[in-house]
mmCIF file of C-alpha atoms in Angstrom:
data_model
loop_
_atom_site.group_PDB
_atom_site.id
_atom_site.type_symbol
_atom_site.label_atom_id
_atom_site.label_comp_id
_atom_site.label_asym_id
_atom_site.label_seq_id
_atom_site.Cartn_x
_atom_site.Cartn_y
_atom_site.Cartn_z
ATOM 1 C CA UNK A 1 119.350 79.746 106.002
ATOM 2 C CA UNK A 2 119.638 83.458 106.719
ATOM 3 C CA UNK A 3 115.893 84.023 106.564
ATOM 4 C CA UNK A 4 115.163 81.275 109.106
ATOM 5 C CA UNK A 5 117.752 82.694 111.555
ATOM 6 C CA UNK A 6 116.475 86.292 111.063
ATOM 7 C CA UNK A 7 112.923 84.955 112.119
ATOM 8 C CA UNK A 8 114.380 83.161 115.181
ATOM 9 C CA UNK A 9 116.191 86.424 116.166
ATOM 10 C CA UNK A 10 113.022 88.521 115.644
ATOM 11 C CA UNK A 11 110.907 85.863 117.619
ATOM 12 C CA UNK A 12 113.340 86.084 120.458
ATOM 13 C CA UNK A 13 113.232 89.917 120.560
ATOM 14 C CA UNK A 14 109.374 89.669 120.665
ATOM 15 C CA UNK A 15 109.455 87.168 123.585
ATOM 16 C CA UNK A 16 112.286 88.735 125.713
ATOM 17 C CA UNK A 17 111.738 92.455 125.051
ATOM 18 C CA UNK A 18 108.136 92.699 123.789
ATOM 19 C CA UNK A 19 109.079 94.828 120.811
ATOM 20 C CA UNK A 20 106.332 96.226 118.680
ATOM 21 C CA UNK A 21 105.377 94.866 115.203
ATOM 22 C CA UNK A 22 106.601 97.952 113.498
ATOM 23 C CA UNK A 23 110.141 97.761 115.359
ATOM 24 C CA UNK A 24 110.358 94.070 114.464
ATOM 25 C CA UNK A 25 109.508 94.638 110.710
ATOM 26 C CA UNK A 26 112.056 97.316 110.625
ATOM 27 C CA UNK A 27 114.688 94.923 112.185
ATOM 28 C CA UNK A 28 113.838 92.288 109.685
ATOM 29 C CA UNK A 29 114.054 94.582 106.770
ATOM 30 C CA UNK A 30 117.541 95.766 107.842
ATOM 31 C CA UNK A 31 118.807 92.238 108.326
ATOM 32 C CA UNK A 32 117.393 91.039 105.074
ATOM 33 C CA UNK A 33 118.899 94.030 103.362
ATOM 34 C CA UNK A 34 122.393 92.799 104.733
ATOM 35 C CA UNK A 35 121.455 89.230 103.735
ATOM 36 C CA UNK A 36 120.841 90.061 100.183
ATOM 37 C CA UNK A 37 124.024 92.104 99.845
ATOM 38 C CA UNK A 38 126.133 89.427 101.344
ATOM 39 C CA UNK A 39 124.412 86.840 99.119
ATOM 40 C CA UNK A 40 125.867 88.681 96.065
ATOM 41 C CA UNK A 41 129.364 88.216 97.428
ATOM 42 C CA UNK A 42 128.691 84.408 98.177
ATOM 43 C CA UNK A 43 128.612 85.061 101.909
ATOM 44 C CA UNK A 44 125.863 84.901 104.552
ATOM 45 C CA UNK A 45 125.018 86.436 107.897
ATOM 46 C CA UNK A 46 126.807 83.813 109.810
ATOM 47 C CA UNK A 47 130.165 83.706 107.863
ATOM 48 C CA UNK A 48 130.693 87.356 107.207
ATOM 49 C CA UNK A 49 133.679 89.245 108.734
ATOM 50 C CA UNK A 50 134.153 92.787 110.209
ATOM 51 C CA UNK A 51 135.592 94.069 106.843
ATOM 52 C CA UNK A 52 132.380 92.970 105.005
ATOM 53 C CA UNK A 53 130.436 94.997 107.459
ATOM 54 C CA UNK A 54 132.540 97.970 107.148
ATOM 55 C CA UNK A 55 132.227 97.880 103.348
ATOM 56 C CA UNK A 56 128.489 97.446 103.678
ATOM 57 C CA UNK A 57 128.141 100.441 105.946
ATOM 58 C CA UNK A 58 130.178 102.515 103.457
ATOM 59 C CA UNK A 59 127.760 101.270 100.644
ATOM 60 C CA UNK A 60 124.813 102.357 102.745
ATOM 61 C CA UNK A 61 126.320 105.819 103.132
ATOM 62 C CA UNK A 62 127.119 106.066 99.464
ATOM 63 C CA UNK A 63 123.411 105.146 98.674
ATOM 64 C CA UNK A 64 122.372 108.535 100.442
ATOM 65 C CA UNK A 65 121.462 107.051 103.799
ATOM 66 C CA UNK A 66 121.844 109.520 106.627
ATOM 67 C CA UNK A 67 124.291 108.876 109.452
ATOM 68 C CA UNK A 68 121.610 108.607 111.894
ATOM 69 C CA UNK A 69 120.055 105.792 109.678
ATOM 70 C CA UNK A 70 123.402 103.885 109.383
ATOM 71 C CA UNK A 71 123.933 104.111 113.147
ATOM 72 C CA UNK A 72 120.347 102.710 113.621
ATOM 73 C CA UNK A 73 121.080 99.877 111.234
ATOM 74 C CA UNK A 74 124.461 99.155 113.029
ATOM 75 C CA UNK A 75 122.573 98.896 116.269
ATOM 76 C CA UNK A 76 120.360 96.355 114.774
ATOM 77 C CA UNK A 77 123.234 94.112 113.406
ATOM 78 C CA UNK A 78 125.090 94.393 116.733
ATOM 79 C CA UNK A 79 122.249 93.030 118.508
ATOM 80 C CA UNK A 80 121.724 90.255 115.958
ATOM 81 C CA UNK A 81 125.533 89.268 116.206
ATOM 82 C CA UNK A 82 125.582 89.571 119.914
ATOM 83 C CA UNK A 83 122.532 87.112 120.000
ATOM 84 C CA UNK A 84 124.230 84.796 117.462
ATOM 85 C CA UNK A 85 127.254 84.661 119.616
ATOM 86 C CA UNK A 86 125.401 83.839 122.910
ATOM 87 C CA UNK A 87 123.493 81.198 121.092
ATOM 88 C CA UNK A 88 126.559 79.575 119.691
ATOM 89 C CA UNK A 89 125.661 80.249 116.155
ATOM 90 C CA UNK A 90 129.011 81.961 115.378
ATOM 91 C CA UNK A 91 132.343 81.763 117.147
ATOM 92 C CA UNK A 92 133.366 85.517 116.754
ATOM 93 C CA UNK A 93 131.260 88.478 116.738
ATOM 94 C CA UNK A 94 132.090 90.581 113.539
ATOM 95 C CA UNK A 95 130.658 93.777 115.053
ATOM 96 C CA UNK A 96 133.393 93.658 117.850
ATOM 97 C CA UNK A 97 135.552 96.747 117.319
ATOM 98 C CA UNK A 98 133.380 97.997 114.539
ATOM 99 C CA UNK A 99 133.219 101.838 114.719
ATOM 100 C CA UNK A 100 130.012 103.777 114.483
ATOM 101 C CA UNK A 101 129.956 106.871 112.188
ATOM 102 C CA UNK A 102 130.115 110.098 114.081
ATOM 103 C CA UNK A 103 126.875 111.973 114.479
ATOM 104 C CA UNK A 104 126.281 115.638 115.225
ATOM 105 C CA UNK A 105 122.867 115.914 117.381
ATOM 106 C CA UNK A 106 120.608 118.361 115.669
ATOM 107 C CA UNK A 107 118.240 120.452 117.752
ATOM 108 C CA UNK A 108 114.687 119.627 117.005
ATOM 109 C CA UNK A 109 112.538 122.104 115.121
ATOM 110 C CA UNK A 110 111.752 125.014 117.343
ATOM 111 C CA UNK A 111 107.924 125.795 117.196
ATOM 112 C CA UNK A 112 106.914 128.878 119.349
ATOM 113 C CA UNK A 113 103.676 128.749 121.274
ATOM 114 C CA UNK A 114 102.231 131.111 118.526
ATOM 115 C CA UNK A 115 103.275 128.734 115.860
ATOM 116 C CA UNK A 116 101.419 125.892 117.550
ATOM 117 C CA UNK A 117 98.412 127.855 118.224
ATOM 118 C CA UNK A 118 98.125 128.764 114.516
ATOM 119 C CA UNK A 119 98.428 124.926 113.493
ATOM 120 C CA UNK A 120 95.932 123.951 116.188
ATOM 121 C CA UNK A 121 93.476 126.537 115.036
ATOM 122 C CA UNK A 122 93.738 125.573 111.302
ATOM 123 C CA UNK A 123 91.069 122.780 110.985
ATOM 124 C CA UNK A 124 87.579 123.827 110.129
ATOM 125 C CA UNK A 125 85.678 122.621 113.083
ATOM 126 C CA UNK A 126 82.381 123.241 111.472
ATOM 127 C CA UNK A 127 82.855 119.869 109.692
ATOM 128 C CA UNK A 128 83.427 116.377 111.075
ATOM 129 C CA UNK A 129 86.648 115.926 109.530
ATOM 130 C CA UNK A 130 87.828 119.116 111.027
ATOM 131 C CA UNK A 131 86.883 118.266 114.473
ATOM 132 C CA UNK A 132 88.741 115.081 114.140
ATOM 133 C CA UNK A 133 91.880 116.678 112.972
ATOM 134 C CA UNK A 134 91.489 119.456 115.550
ATOM 135 C CA UNK A 135 91.146 116.769 118.161
ATOM 136 C CA UNK A 136 94.285 114.949 116.888
ATOM 137 C CA UNK A 137 96.344 118.099 116.974
ATOM 138 C CA UNK A 138 95.244 119.156 120.475
ATOM 139 C CA UNK A 139 95.929 115.635 121.745
ATOM 140 C CA UNK A 140 99.423 115.344 120.345
ATOM 141 C CA UNK A 141 100.498 118.927 121.604
ATOM 142 C CA UNK A 142 98.679 118.316 125.038
ATOM 143 C CA UNK A 143 100.372 114.944 125.809
ATOM 144 C CA UNK A 144 103.436 114.689 123.660
ATOM 145 C CA UNK A 145 102.425 111.191 122.274
ATOM 146 C CA UNK A 146 104.468 109.532 119.567
ATOM 147 C CA UNK A 147 102.526 109.327 116.442
ATOM 148 C CA UNK A 148 102.353 105.527 116.441
ATOM 149 C CA UNK A 149 100.997 105.866 119.932
ATOM 150 C CA UNK A 150 98.199 108.168 118.919
ATOM 151 C CA UNK A 151 97.145 106.010 115.802
ATOM 152 C CA UNK A 152 97.105 102.882 117.943
ATOM 153 C CA UNK A 153 95.065 104.422 120.722
ATOM 154 C CA UNK A 154 91.835 102.770 121.647
ATOM 155 C CA UNK A 155 88.773 104.583 123.196
ATOM 156 C CA UNK A 156 89.316 102.356 126.400
ATOM 157 C CA UNK A 157 92.541 104.137 126.956
ATOM 158 C CA UNK A 158 90.974 107.502 127.506
ATOM 159 C CA UNK A 159 89.672 108.373 130.973
ATOM 160 C CA UNK A 160 87.188 111.193 130.458
ATOM 161 C CA UNK A 161 86.431 111.443 133.946
ATOM 162 C CA UNK A 162 89.965 112.021 135.286
ATOM 163 C CA UNK A 163 91.350 113.503 132.090
ATOM 164 C CA UNK A 164 94.111 110.922 131.522
ATOM 165 C CA UNK A 165 95.263 108.692 128.687
ATOM 166 C CA UNK A 166 96.963 105.367 129.188
ATOM 167 C CA UNK A 167 99.671 104.781 126.687
ATOM 168 C CA UNK A 168 101.688 101.634 125.828
ATOM 169 C CA UNK A 169 105.012 102.978 124.528
ATOM 170 C CA UNK A 170 108.155 101.456 123.172
ATOM 171 C CA UNK A 171 108.942 98.066 124.715
ATOM 172 C CA UNK A 172 105.339 97.834 125.989
ATOM 173 C CA UNK A 173 106.085 100.406 128.675
ATOM 174 C CA UNK A 174 102.952 101.831 130.114
ATOM 175 C CA UNK A 175 102.583 105.379 131.187
ATOM 176 C CA UNK A 176 99.629 107.633 132.094
ATOM 177 C CA UNK A 177 99.617 111.243 130.911
ATOM 178 C CA UNK A 178 97.307 114.082 131.833
ATOM 179 C CA UNK A 179 95.207 115.150 128.748
ATOM 180 C CA UNK A 180 94.574 118.904 129.685
ATOM 181 C CA UNK A 181 91.257 120.680 129.475
ATOM 182 C CA UNK A 182 91.507 121.962 125.797
ATOM 183 C CA UNK A 183 92.243 118.528 124.389
ATOM 184 C CA UNK A 184 89.780 116.866 126.695
ATOM 185 C CA UNK A 185 86.950 119.116 125.540
ATOM 186 C CA UNK A 186 87.657 118.358 121.896
ATOM 187 C CA UNK A 187 87.845 114.577 122.560
ATOM 188 C CA UNK A 188 84.387 114.722 124.135
ATOM 189 C CA UNK A 189 83.106 116.793 121.131
ATOM 190 C CA UNK A 190 84.667 114.397 118.759
ATOM 191 C CA UNK A 191 83.176 111.353 120.481
ATOM 192 C CA UNK A 192 79.727 112.859 120.810
ATOM 193 C CA UNK A 193 79.135 114.661 117.462
ATOM 194 C CA UNK A 194 81.815 113.611 114.913
ATOM 195 C CA UNK A 195 83.207 110.201 115.386
ATOM 196 C CA UNK A 196 80.018 108.407 114.162
ATOM 197 C CA UNK A 197 80.542 109.654 110.682
ATOM 198 C CA UNK A 198 83.765 107.745 110.316
ATOM 199 C CA UNK A 199 82.331 104.346 111.644
ATOM 200 C CA UNK A 200 82.068 101.837 108.772
ATOM 201 C CA UNK A 201 82.716 98.473 110.292
ATOM 202 C CA UNK A 202 82.132 96.746 113.561
ATOM 203 C CA UNK A 203 85.791 96.869 114.360
ATOM 204 C CA UNK A 204 85.727 100.466 115.617
ATOM 205 C CA UNK A 205 87.609 100.424 119.022
ATOM 206 C CA UNK A 206 90.280 102.860 117.720
ATOM 207 C CA UNK A 207 89.809 106.415 118.889
ATOM 208 C CA UNK A 208 90.735 108.041 115.550
ATOM 209 C CA UNK A 209 89.257 106.575 112.345
ATOM 210 C CA UNK A 210 89.870 107.366 108.667
ATOM 211 C CA UNK A 211 87.188 108.090 106.164
ATOM 212 C CA UNK A 212 87.063 104.358 105.273
ATOM 213 C CA UNK A 213 86.501 103.477 108.989
ATOM 214 C CA UNK A 214 90.104 102.121 109.663
ATOM 215 C CA UNK A 215 92.330 103.393 112.256
ATOM 216 C CA UNK A 216 94.038 106.440 110.948
ATOM 217 C CA UNK A 217 97.513 105.797 109.590
ATOM 218 C CA UNK A 218 100.730 107.543 110.495
ATOM 219 C CA UNK A 219 101.119 108.680 106.980
ATOM 220 C CA UNK A 220 97.769 110.399 106.936
ATOM 221 C CA UNK A 221 98.519 112.180 110.194
ATOM 222 C CA UNK A 222 101.781 113.316 108.558
ATOM 223 C CA UNK A 223 100.083 114.703 105.498
ATOM 224 C CA UNK A 224 97.315 116.320 107.641
ATOM 225 C CA UNK A 225 99.721 118.256 109.837
ATOM 226 C CA UNK A 226 101.916 119.331 107.016
ATOM 227 C CA UNK A 227 98.933 120.662 105.164
ATOM 228 C CA UNK A 228 97.612 122.644 108.107
ATOM 229 C CA UNK A 229 101.239 124.129 108.707
ATOM 230 C CA UNK A 230 101.408 125.198 105.045
ATOM 231 C CA UNK A 231 97.843 126.720 105.414
ATOM 232 C CA UNK A 232 99.451 128.908 108.172
ATOM 233 C CA UNK A 233 102.654 129.927 106.129
ATOM 234 C CA UNK A 234 104.842 127.772 108.217
ATOM 235 C CA UNK A 235 108.296 127.729 106.342
ATOM 236 C CA UNK A 236 109.599 124.963 108.726
ATOM 237 C CA UNK A 237 109.003 121.371 107.836
ATOM 238 C CA UNK A 238 106.500 120.306 110.359
ATOM 239 C CA UNK A 239 105.687 116.547 111.249
ATOM 240 C CA UNK A 240 103.827 114.864 114.108
ATOM 241 C CA UNK A 241 107.037 114.743 115.842
ATOM 242 C CA UNK A 242 107.294 118.565 115.776
ATOM 243 C CA UNK A 243 104.229 118.920 118.262
ATOM 244 C CA UNK A 244 106.035 116.257 120.491
ATOM 245 C CA UNK A 245 109.079 118.484 120.502
ATOM 246 C CA UNK A 246 106.949 121.616 121.094
ATOM 247 C CA UNK A 247 105.249 119.712 124.088
ATOM 248 C CA UNK A 248 108.684 119.165 125.716
ATOM 249 C CA UNK A 249 110.319 122.326 125.131
ATOM 250 C CA UNK A 250 107.288 124.366 126.129
ATOM 251 C CA UNK A 251 106.945 122.477 129.484
ATOM 252 C CA UNK A 252 110.631 123.255 130.290
ATOM 253 C CA UNK A 253 110.097 126.936 129.180
ATOM 254 C CA UNK A 254 107.369 127.178 131.784
ATOM 255 C CA UNK A 255 109.496 125.675 134.562
ATOM 256 C CA UNK A 256 108.921 121.891 134.305
ATOM 257 C CA UNK A 257 111.595 119.642 135.703
ATOM 258 C CA UNK A 258 113.593 117.541 133.256
ATOM 259 C CA UNK A 259 112.733 114.161 134.945
ATOM 260 C CA UNK A 260 109.062 114.774 134.876
ATOM 261 C CA UNK A 261 109.339 115.620 131.073
ATOM 262 C CA UNK A 262 111.170 112.389 130.603
ATOM 263 C CA UNK A 263 108.458 110.323 132.234
ATOM 264 C CA UNK A 264 105.569 112.091 130.195
ATOM 265 C CA UNK A 265 107.699 111.416 126.930
ATOM 266 C CA UNK A 266 108.313 107.778 127.989
ATOM 267 C CA UNK A 267 112.125 108.248 127.417
ATOM 268 C CA UNK A 268 114.061 105.362 128.981
ATOM 269 C CA UNK A 269 117.164 107.586 129.300
ATOM 270 C CA UNK A 270 117.378 111.092 130.619
ATOM 271 C CA UNK A 271 120.077 112.019 128.065
ATOM 272 C CA UNK A 272 117.501 111.560 125.322
ATOM 273 C CA UNK A 273 115.212 114.200 126.949
ATOM 274 C CA UNK A 274 118.095 116.564 127.578
ATOM 275 C CA UNK A 275 118.225 117.698 123.956
ATOM 276 C CA UNK A 276 115.106 119.750 124.803
ATOM 277 C CA UNK A 277 116.872 121.692 127.382
ATOM 278 C CA UNK A 278 119.017 123.244 124.554
ATOM 279 C CA UNK A 279 115.767 124.433 122.765
ATOM 280 C CA UNK A 280 114.525 125.850 126.134
ATOM 281 C CA UNK A 281 117.729 127.743 126.873
ATOM 282 C CA UNK A 282 117.717 129.118 123.328
ATOM 283 C CA UNK A 283 114.170 130.614 123.773
ATOM 284 C CA UNK A 284 115.048 131.935 127.106
ATOM 285 C CA UNK A 285 118.144 133.697 125.738
ATOM 286 C CA UNK A 286 115.949 135.169 122.947
ATOM 287 C CA UNK A 287 113.406 136.391 125.298
ATOM 288 C CA UNK A 288 116.020 137.914 127.622
ATOM 289 C CA UNK A 289 117.679 139.565 124.602
ATOM 290 C CA UNK A 290 114.220 141.107 123.431
ATOM 291 C CA UNK A 291 112.666 142.209 126.653
ATOM 292 C CA UNK A 292 115.567 143.002 129.176
ATOM 293 C CA UNK A 293 116.669 146.650 129.156
ATOM 294 C CA UNK A 294 120.349 145.534 128.998
ATOM 295 C CA UNK A 295 119.694 142.414 126.717
#
């Protein structure tokens, strides 16, 4: 029964909110995880109580899950039980009055402009693979794309004439982002001289392809960026998201307003973007201390 109602709930999310397959798969995994745990206690999703959920959240923490992961999981089950209550599948919502773990918001890894330049210059552009990787790095930093947005990018989403990329972000929200001349130049080089090497099948509408001719995966991008960071002796733990952080904080350092950065990043809430102001302020303080005669 639990698995059927999980499918019903996720089908509803897909129809009502247009969530991506990755997000829906994550929701299903979380709810099935809870279902299996409850099943061992001879309970199910529709007859559990708040205390059961409290115990389960503690269990998740004891397993080594981060506070952020547990809060995300709690958000998933809150949504599930709200939907269940609205659709008369339960009389009482067990997540009512359920407290969230407290989280300390960490600042994103702060890459300087020199750090980014070293990473972007790491690929060997004498090879087709190096040109592809260089283009990926340039595009990530130039646009602040999420890695899932980049790996799902199709050639038709790139406007080479106007230098724009059209992106379908979270919740199927569309946004259009300027690419910038450096990234645009490398996209053209990649399309004209390198991409053909990666084409192995007729299904080649995606911009970035793997050596097997498939759309490049998030995992491959993660490994690629980490390897180029290590080549340049980056001691920081660098990920695709690090370039998104750098995109936002460097824009703010150069005077961009917060609302514009929010639109470029595709954040639905300004509060999500505000974390980058702390990074920008920190850089400005360091700059002032280093260069001002009374710093």
